[in-house]
Amino acid sequence: MRLPVFPWDRLEPYKKTAAEHPDGIVDLSVGTPVDPVPDVIREALARASDSPGYPTVWGTTELRDAIVGWSERRLGARGLAHTHVLPVVGSKELVAWLPIQLGIGAGDKVAYPQPAYPTYEVGARLAGAEPVAYDSPREVDPDGLRLLWLNSPSNPTGRVLPKEELKATVAWAREHGVLVFSDECYLELGWEAEPVSVLHPDVCGGSHEGIVAVHSLSKRSNLAGYRAAFLVGDEAILAELLRVRKHGGMMVPAPVQAATVAALGDDAHVAEQRERYAARRSALRAALEANGFRIEHSEASLYLWATRDEPCWETVEELSRRGVLVAPGDFYGSVGERHVRVAFTATDERVGEAVRRLTA
């Protein structure tokens, strides 16, 4: 088994250059939250901190209730029961280990969009399966295709798949017996488009057969450090994953389960965080465009997909000399080699400093 070089290691020399700026680095490369964890969540975590016993892999009844309620309220999903949900230890571990947990291996194919979050490919390679990057999912040869990843809103491009496109893809996958996992971790961060879940009745026809949605609290609730995520969808698939994960000891810590219940039950903190991100996004977009960048897609998520029609590493190098660090587009596949991904997850002060440097 051979895995690609961990992409972020390649960025270290440019990070060092950016850090030498007299006014400090502005790190817009990794989309890690920097704002405080909301009080309602921290209080729930503290109340549950005396948790000496093992948590369950399936989670508490309260957690499953919260996931079902949020999925119905926010995604428009219908007919959900506890058997349709499963908590996971952050979405990245799920993406990386899902093919193995599903029994996918040599001779099987795992398809994912391009450009894309690199862990889709890594998950396929860890399982010994063939990774297949696609432009259009319905153009993939279904022979041997066991798992089809969708990602809307997209990381890195921020592209949102229209409802009709999702509907057609779900129908195609069902026709060919292909399992669909839809990574929807940025669904609550739509700016110029309203993202739709694969579980919406207009997409799935009211049936969860063959589809699972992946959701995370890392970005919408500033909980990346908590590793709080969950799956919603086909109960037969989730039952099999639950059995596997019980054997593997993949348990969300009990205090994090309690915090997740609080996070899913409170919409106010999500609205407040959206306002912060909207202001940062607007300021950075204007500054990038004033600096000769063209912004493509980017109608949702926490990133601007930007290009000056030059090799991405030239852009990274030039910006690093100004003390601004961004992610090269080829981290996400060769089709991104002339783009950079600019995160707007830095503090207001650092975003303001980036704007100053870009427009100076």
Short mmCIF file of C-alpha atoms in Angstrom, two decimals:
data_model
loop_
_atom_site.label_atom_id
_atom_site.label_comp_id
_atom_site.label_asym_id
_atom_site.label_seq_id
_atom_site.Cartn_x
_atom_site.Cartn_y
_atom_site.Cartn_z
CA MET A 1 0.00 0.00 0.00
CA ARG A 2 1.34 3.41 -0.95
CA LEU A 3 -0.17 6.65 0.29
CA PRO A 4 0.54 10.10 -1.14
CA VAL A 5 2.80 12.45 0.78
CA PHE A 6 0.80 14.19 3.51
CA PRO A 7 0.04 17.40 1.63
CA TRP A 8 0.39 19.87 4.47
CA ASP A 9 4.01 18.85 5.05
CA ARG A 10 4.84 20.37 1.65
CA LEU A 11 3.57 23.74 2.84
CA GLU A 12 5.97 24.05 5.78
CA PRO A 13 8.72 26.08 4.00
CA TYR A 14 6.14 28.65 2.90
CA LYS A 15 4.67 28.77 6.39
CA LYS A 16 8.15 29.56 7.70
CA THR A 17 8.52 32.39 5.17
CA ALA A 18 5.12 33.83 6.08
CA ALA A 19 5.94 33.64 9.79
CA GLU A 20 9.00 35.85 9.23
CA HIS A 21 6.80 38.81 8.26
CA PRO A 22 7.40 41.62 10.78
CA ASP A 23 3.68 41.78 11.59
CA GLY A 24 3.29 38.03 11.86
CA ILE A 25 1.73 35.33 9.73
CA VAL A 26 -1.86 35.39 8.52
CA ASP A 27 -2.67 31.71 8.13
CA LEU A 28 -5.53 31.21 5.69
CA SER A 29 -4.45 27.72 4.68
CA VAL A 30 -6.18 25.31 7.06
CA GLY A 31 -9.88 25.86 7.70
CA THR A 32 -9.62 25.46 11.45
CA PRO A 33 -12.07 27.39 13.65
CA VAL A 34 -10.61 30.17 15.81
CA ASP A 35 -13.70 31.63 17.48
CA PRO A 36 -14.83 30.57 20.97
CA VAL A 37 -16.86 27.46 21.57
CA PRO A 38 -20.39 28.74 22.42
CA ASP A 39 -21.20 28.84 26.14
CA VAL A 40 -24.24 26.59 25.78
CA ILE A 41 -21.98 23.82 24.45
CA ARG A 42 -19.18 24.32 26.97
CA GLU A 43 -21.67 24.23 29.83
CA ALA A 44 -23.12 20.94 28.57
CA LEU A 45 -19.61 19.50 28.29
CA ALA A 46 -18.79 20.57 31.85
CA ARG A 47 -21.99 19.08 33.26
CA ALA A 48 -21.11 15.75 31.65
CA SER A 49 -17.43 15.83 32.62
CA ASP A 50 -17.89 13.31 35.44
CA SER A 51 -18.19 10.37 33.04
CA PRO A 52 -16.11 7.51 34.46
CA GLY A 53 -17.78 4.74 32.48
CA TYR A 54 -17.43 3.72 28.85
CA PRO A 55 -19.72 5.51 26.39
CA THR A 56 -21.65 3.50 23.82
CA VAL A 57 -20.76 3.53 20.14
CA TRP A 58 -24.38 4.23 19.17
CA GLY A 59 -24.56 7.15 21.62
CA THR A 60 -27.11 8.09 24.24
CA THR A 61 -30.83 8.16 23.59
CA GLU A 62 -30.65 11.95 23.95
CA LEU A 63 -27.95 12.17 21.30
CA ARG A 64 -29.90 10.06 18.83
CA ASP A 65 -33.02 12.13 19.51
CA ALA A 66 -31.03 15.31 18.85
CA ILE A 67 -29.60 14.03 15.55
CA VAL A 68 -33.03 12.89 14.35
CA GLY A 69 -34.63 16.20 15.34
CA TRP A 70 -31.95 18.33 13.73
CA SER A 71 -31.97 16.25 10.54
CA GLU A 72 -35.72 16.63 10.18
CA ARG A 73 -35.63 20.36 10.99
CA ARG A 74 -32.54 21.38 9.04
CA LEU A 75 -32.26 18.82 6.24
CA GLY A 76 -35.95 18.27 5.63
CA ALA A 77 -35.45 14.52 6.09
CA ARG A 78 -38.58 12.48 6.76
CA GLY A 79 -39.33 9.16 8.45
CA LEU A 80 -36.19 9.00 10.57
CA ALA A 81 -35.74 6.75 13.59
CA HIS A 82 -32.75 6.03 15.83
CA THR A 83 -31.74 3.26 13.44
CA HIS A 84 -31.10 5.93 10.79
CA VAL A 85 -28.36 7.75 12.76
CA LEU A 86 -24.84 6.99 13.98
CA PRO A 87 -22.38 9.29 15.80
CA VAL A 88 -18.75 9.22 14.64
CA VAL A 89 -15.44 10.49 16.04
CA GLY A 90 -15.14 13.44 13.67
CA SER A 91 -15.88 13.17 9.97
CA LYS A 92 -12.26 12.67 8.84
CA GLU A 93 -11.86 9.29 10.53
CA LEU A 94 -15.11 8.21 8.91
CA VAL A 95 -13.96 9.25 5.44
CA ALA A 96 -10.57 7.59 5.85
CA TRP A 97 -11.79 4.26 7.27
CA LEU A 98 -15.23 3.90 5.70
CA PRO A 99 -14.18 1.70 2.76
CA ILE A 100 -12.49 -0.78 5.11
CA GLN A 101 -15.49 -0.78 7.44
CA LEU A 102 -17.76 -1.51 4.47
CA GLY A 103 -15.62 -4.48 3.40
CA ILE A 104 -14.41 -2.72 0.25
CA GLY A 105 -11.05 -3.93 -1.03
CA ALA A 106 -9.01 -5.12 -3.99
CA GLY A 107 -10.97 -5.18 -7.21
CA ASP A 108 -13.47 -2.58 -5.97
CA LYS A 109 -13.65 1.08 -6.91
CA VAL A 110 -14.31 4.18 -4.82
CA ALA A 111 -15.25 7.34 -6.74
CA TYR A 112 -15.04 10.94 -5.59
CA PRO A 113 -15.22 14.38 -7.22
CA GLN A 114 -12.28 16.40 -8.50
CA PRO A 115 -10.96 18.61 -7.09
CA ALA A 116 -11.66 17.10 -3.68
CA TYR A 117 -10.73 16.66 -0.06
CA PRO A 118 -7.73 14.28 -0.32
CA THR A 119 -8.97 11.85 2.32
CA TYR A 120 -11.49 10.32 -0.10
CA GLU A 121 -8.56 8.96 -2.11
CA VAL A 122 -6.67 7.99 1.02
CA GLY A 123 -9.65 5.95 2.26
CA ALA A 124 -9.77 4.02 -0.99
CA ARG A 125 -6.03 3.34 -0.88
CA LEU A 126 -6.10 2.24 2.76
CA ALA A 127 -8.67 -0.38 1.75
CA GLY A 128 -6.65 -1.50 -1.28
CA ALA A 129 -9.43 -0.35 -3.60
CA GLU A 130 -9.06 1.65 -6.80
CA PRO A 131 -9.63 5.41 -6.34
CA VAL A 132 -11.52 7.04 -9.22
CA ALA A 133 -11.73 10.84 -9.52
CA TYR A 134 -14.66 12.11 -11.59
CA ASP A 135 -15.92 15.29 -13.20
CA SER A 136 -19.50 14.00 -13.36
CA PRO A 137 -20.54 11.09 -11.12
CA ARG A 138 -22.89 9.58 -13.68
CA GLU A 139 -20.01 9.25 -16.15
CA VAL A 140 -18.15 6.80 -13.88
CA ASP A 141 -18.15 3.19 -15.08
CA PRO A 142 -20.41 1.47 -12.51
CA ASP A 143 -18.72 -1.90 -12.97
CA GLY A 144 -17.00 -2.68 -9.66
CA LEU A 145 -18.00 0.67 -8.17
CA ARG A 146 -18.88 0.08 -4.52
CA LEU A 147 -18.86 3.59 -3.08
CA LEU A 148 -19.65 6.98 -4.62
CA TRP A 149 -18.72 10.10 -2.67
CA LEU A 150 -20.62 13.33 -3.21
CA ASN A 151 -19.47 16.60 -1.63
CA SER A 152 -21.82 19.56 -1.62
CA PRO A 153 -20.92 22.21 -0.61
CA SER A 154 -17.51 21.27 -1.93
CA ASN A 155 -14.19 21.45 -0.19
CA PRO A 156 -12.18 23.11 -1.73
CA THR A 157 -14.29 24.91 -4.35
CA GLY A 158 -17.41 25.82 -2.39
CA ARG A 159 -19.55 24.57 -5.27
CA VAL A 160 -23.14 23.61 -4.44
CA LEU A 161 -24.78 20.80 -6.41
CA PRO A 162 -28.29 21.71 -7.58
CA LYS A 163 -31.21 19.66 -6.31
CA GLU A 164 -31.94 18.17 -9.74
CA GLU A 165 -28.34 17.04 -10.15
CA LEU A 166 -28.39 15.34 -6.77
CA LYS A 167 -31.70 13.68 -7.60
CA ALA A 168 -30.39 12.33 -10.91
CA THR A 169 -27.21 11.02 -9.27
CA VAL A 170 -29.13 9.22 -6.51
CA ALA A 171 -31.40 7.62 -9.12
CA TRP A 172 -28.38 6.55 -11.20
CA ALA A 173 -26.62 5.06 -8.17
CA ARG A 174 -29.70 3.10 -7.16
CA GLU A 175 -30.11 1.79 -10.68
CA HIS A 176 -26.55 0.43 -10.60
CA GLY A 177 -26.51 -0.72 -6.97
CA VAL A 178 -23.91 1.84 -5.91
CA LEU A 179 -23.81 3.14 -2.34
CA VAL A 180 -23.79 6.95 -2.04
CA PHE A 181 -22.17 8.80 0.84
CA SER A 182 -22.77 12.54 0.69
CA ASP A 183 -20.32 14.75 2.59
CA GLU A 184 -22.48 17.70 3.65
CA CYS A 185 -20.30 19.15 6.43
CA TYR A 186 -20.63 22.72 5.09
CA LEU A 187 -24.38 22.56 4.42
CA GLU A 188 -25.24 25.32 6.92
CA LEU A 189 -22.71 27.69 5.33
CA GLY A 190 -24.34 28.62 2.05
CA TRP A 191 -23.75 32.20 0.85
CA GLU A 192 -24.88 32.55 -2.75
CA ALA A 193 -26.78 29.27 -2.97
CA GLU A 194 -28.90 27.20 -0.60
CA PRO A 195 -27.31 23.75 -0.21
CA VAL A 196 -29.68 20.78 -0.27
CA SER A 197 -29.14 17.48 1.50
CA VAL A 198 -29.20 14.16 -0.31
CA LEU A 199 -31.82 13.21 2.32
CA HIS A 200 -34.31 15.85 1.22
CA PRO A 201 -37.46 14.17 -0.13
CA ASP A 202 -37.12 16.08 -3.41
CA VAL A 203 -33.75 14.36 -3.89
CA CYS A 204 -34.24 10.89 -2.42
CA GLY A 205 -37.96 10.47 -3.09
CA GLY A 206 -38.65 9.93 0.60
CA SER A 207 -36.52 6.75 0.72
CA HIS A 208 -33.15 6.46 2.47
CA GLU A 209 -32.18 3.34 0.54
CA GLY A 210 -28.56 3.39 -0.60
CA ILE A 211 -27.75 6.87 0.71
CA VAL A 212 -26.00 8.24 3.80
CA ALA A 213 -25.30 11.88 4.66
CA VAL A 214 -22.18 12.89 6.63
CA HIS A 215 -22.40 15.89 8.96
CA SER A 216 -19.99 17.59 11.34
CA LEU A 217 -20.15 20.20 14.10
CA SER A 218 -16.56 21.33 13.53
CA LYS A 219 -17.34 24.37 11.39
CA ARG A 220 -20.93 25.36 12.21
CA SER A 221 -20.33 25.19 16.00
CA ASN A 222 -16.53 25.71 16.31
CA LEU A 223 -16.12 22.14 17.58
CA ALA A 224 -13.19 20.85 15.51
CA GLY A 225 -11.38 20.09 18.78
CA TYR A 226 -14.30 18.00 20.05
CA ARG A 227 -14.40 15.57 17.08
CA ALA A 228 -18.19 15.56 16.90
CA ALA A 229 -19.87 14.27 13.75
CA PHE A 230 -22.61 11.87 12.70
CA LEU A 231 -24.19 9.90 9.87
CA VAL A 232 -27.82 9.88 8.78
CA GLY A 233 -29.41 7.58 6.23
CA ASP A 234 -29.85 3.95 5.18
CA GLU A 235 -30.49 1.95 8.35
CA ALA A 236 -29.10 -1.30 6.93
CA ILE A 237 -25.77 0.34 6.10
CA LEU A 238 -25.61 2.09 9.48
CA ALA A 239 -26.43 -1.15 11.31
CA GLU A 240 -23.45 -2.82 9.65
CA LEU A 241 -21.20 0.14 10.47
CA LEU A 242 -22.43 0.08 14.06
CA ARG A 243 -21.42 -3.58 14.39
CA VAL A 244 -17.98 -2.90 12.94
CA ARG A 245 -17.42 0.21 15.04
CA LYS A 246 -18.44 -1.62 18.24
CA HIS A 247 -15.67 -4.13 17.60
CA GLY A 248 -13.24 -1.29 16.81
CA GLY A 249 -14.08 0.74 19.92
CA MET A 250 -14.96 3.84 17.90
CA MET A 251 -16.79 5.71 20.66
CA VAL A 252 -17.53 9.42 20.86
CA PRO A 253 -16.57 10.46 24.42
CA ALA A 254 -19.59 10.87 26.70
CA PRO A 255 -18.99 14.59 27.44
CA VAL A 256 -18.74 15.25 23.69
CA GLN A 257 -22.02 13.41 23.16
CA ALA A 258 -23.66 15.74 25.69
CA ALA A 259 -22.10 18.76 24.02
CA THR A 260 -23.41 17.59 20.65
CA VAL A 261 -26.94 17.43 22.03
CA ALA A 262 -26.62 21.05 23.16
CA ALA A 263 -25.10 22.16 19.84
CA LEU A 264 -27.83 20.57 17.73
CA GLY A 265 -30.54 22.04 19.93
CA ASP A 266 -29.37 25.65 19.63
CA ASP A 267 -29.60 27.56 16.34
CA ALA A 268 -28.66 30.98 17.74
CA HIS A 269 -24.92 30.33 17.95
CA VAL A 270 -24.92 29.05 14.36
CA ALA A 271 -26.51 32.28 13.13
CA GLU A 272 -23.97 34.36 15.07
CA GLN A 273 -21.06 32.40 13.63
CA ARG A 274 -22.45 32.75 10.11
CA GLU A 275 -22.44 36.53 10.54
CA ARG A 276 -18.76 36.47 11.51
CA TYR A 277 -17.85 34.35 8.52
CA ALA A 278 -19.95 36.40 6.13
CA ALA A 279 -18.08 39.58 7.08
CA ARG A 280 -14.67 37.92 6.74
CA ARG A 281 -15.65 36.36 3.43
CA SER A 282 -16.77 39.69 1.99
CA ALA A 283 -13.60 41.50 3.07
CA LEU A 284 -11.24 38.81 1.74
CA ARG A 285 -13.08 38.43 -1.54
CA ALA A 286 -12.88 42.15 -2.27
CA ALA A 287 -9.18 42.23 -1.37
CA LEU A 288 -8.34 39.21 -3.53
CA GLU A 289 -10.23 40.58 -6.52
CA ALA A 290 -8.47 43.93 -6.09
CA ASN A 291 -5.20 41.98 -6.21
CA GLY A 292 -5.99 40.40 -9.58
CA PHE A 293 -7.61 37.17 -8.42
CA ARG A 294 -10.71 35.63 -9.95
CA ILE A 295 -13.02 33.81 -7.55
CA GLU A 296 -14.70 30.71 -8.94
CA HIS A 297 -17.64 28.81 -7.43
CA SER A 298 -17.29 29.64 -3.70
CA GLU A 299 -21.04 30.02 -3.25
CA ALA A 300 -20.82 28.10 0.05
CA SER A 301 -18.35 26.66 2.62
CA LEU A 302 -15.53 28.46 4.43
CA TYR A 303 -13.21 28.98 1.47
CA LEU A 304 -12.62 31.13 -1.57
CA TRP A 305 -11.41 29.20 -4.63
CA ALA A 306 -9.14 31.77 -6.23
CA THR A 307 -6.87 31.98 -9.27
CA ARG A 308 -4.57 34.43 -11.03
CA ASP A 309 -4.12 31.99 -13.93
CA GLU A 310 -0.66 31.00 -12.73
CA PRO A 311 0.76 27.83 -11.15
CA CYS A 312 -0.61 27.52 -7.63
CA TRP A 313 2.80 27.24 -5.97
CA GLU A 314 3.86 30.55 -7.53
CA THR A 315 0.80 32.12 -5.90
CA VAL A 316 1.59 30.45 -2.58
CA GLU A 317 5.19 31.68 -2.69
CA GLU A 318 4.30 35.27 -3.59
CA LEU A 319 1.66 35.51 -0.88
CA SER A 320 3.95 33.92 1.70
CA ARG A 321 6.43 36.75 1.15
CA ARG A 322 3.62 39.08 2.22
CA GLY A 323 3.08 36.96 5.31
CA VAL A 324 -0.13 35.38 4.02
CA LEU A 325 -0.35 31.58 3.84
CA VAL A 326 -2.90 29.88 1.57
CA ALA A 327 -3.40 26.29 0.42
CA PRO A 328 -2.22 25.31 -3.08
CA GLY A 329 -5.00 23.96 -5.25
CA ASP A 330 -3.10 20.85 -6.27
CA PHE A 331 -3.53 19.53 -2.72
CA TYR A 332 -7.01 18.67 -3.99
CA GLY A 333 -6.02 17.13 -7.31
CA SER A 334 -4.25 18.13 -10.50
CA VAL A 335 -7.28 20.07 -11.76
CA GLY A 336 -6.58 22.60 -9.01
CA GLU A 337 -3.00 23.30 -10.03
CA ARG A 338 -3.75 26.92 -11.02
CA HIS A 339 -5.91 27.76 -8.00
CA VAL A 340 -5.43 28.39 -4.31
CA ARG A 341 -7.87 27.81 -1.46
CA VAL A 342 -8.24 30.76 0.88
CA ALA A 343 -9.92 30.04 4.22
CA PHE A 344 -11.76 32.78 6.07
CA THR A 345 -11.48 31.09 9.46
CA ALA A 346 -8.88 33.53 10.84
CA THR A 347 -9.77 36.12 13.47
CA ASP A 348 -11.21 39.47 12.47
CA GLU A 349 -7.86 41.08 13.28
CA ARG A 350 -5.89 38.66 11.11
CA VAL A 351 -8.37 38.90 8.25
CA GLY A 352 -8.07 42.68 8.46
CA GLU A 353 -4.29 42.37 8.30
CA ALA A 354 -4.55 40.11 5.24
CA VAL A 355 -6.78 42.64 3.53
CA ARG A 356 -4.26 45.39 4.32
CA ARG A 357 -1.38 43.39 2.83
CA LEU A 358 -3.33 42.35 -0.25
CA THR A 359 -4.44 45.88 -1.05
CA ALA A 360 -1.24 47.72 -0.10
#
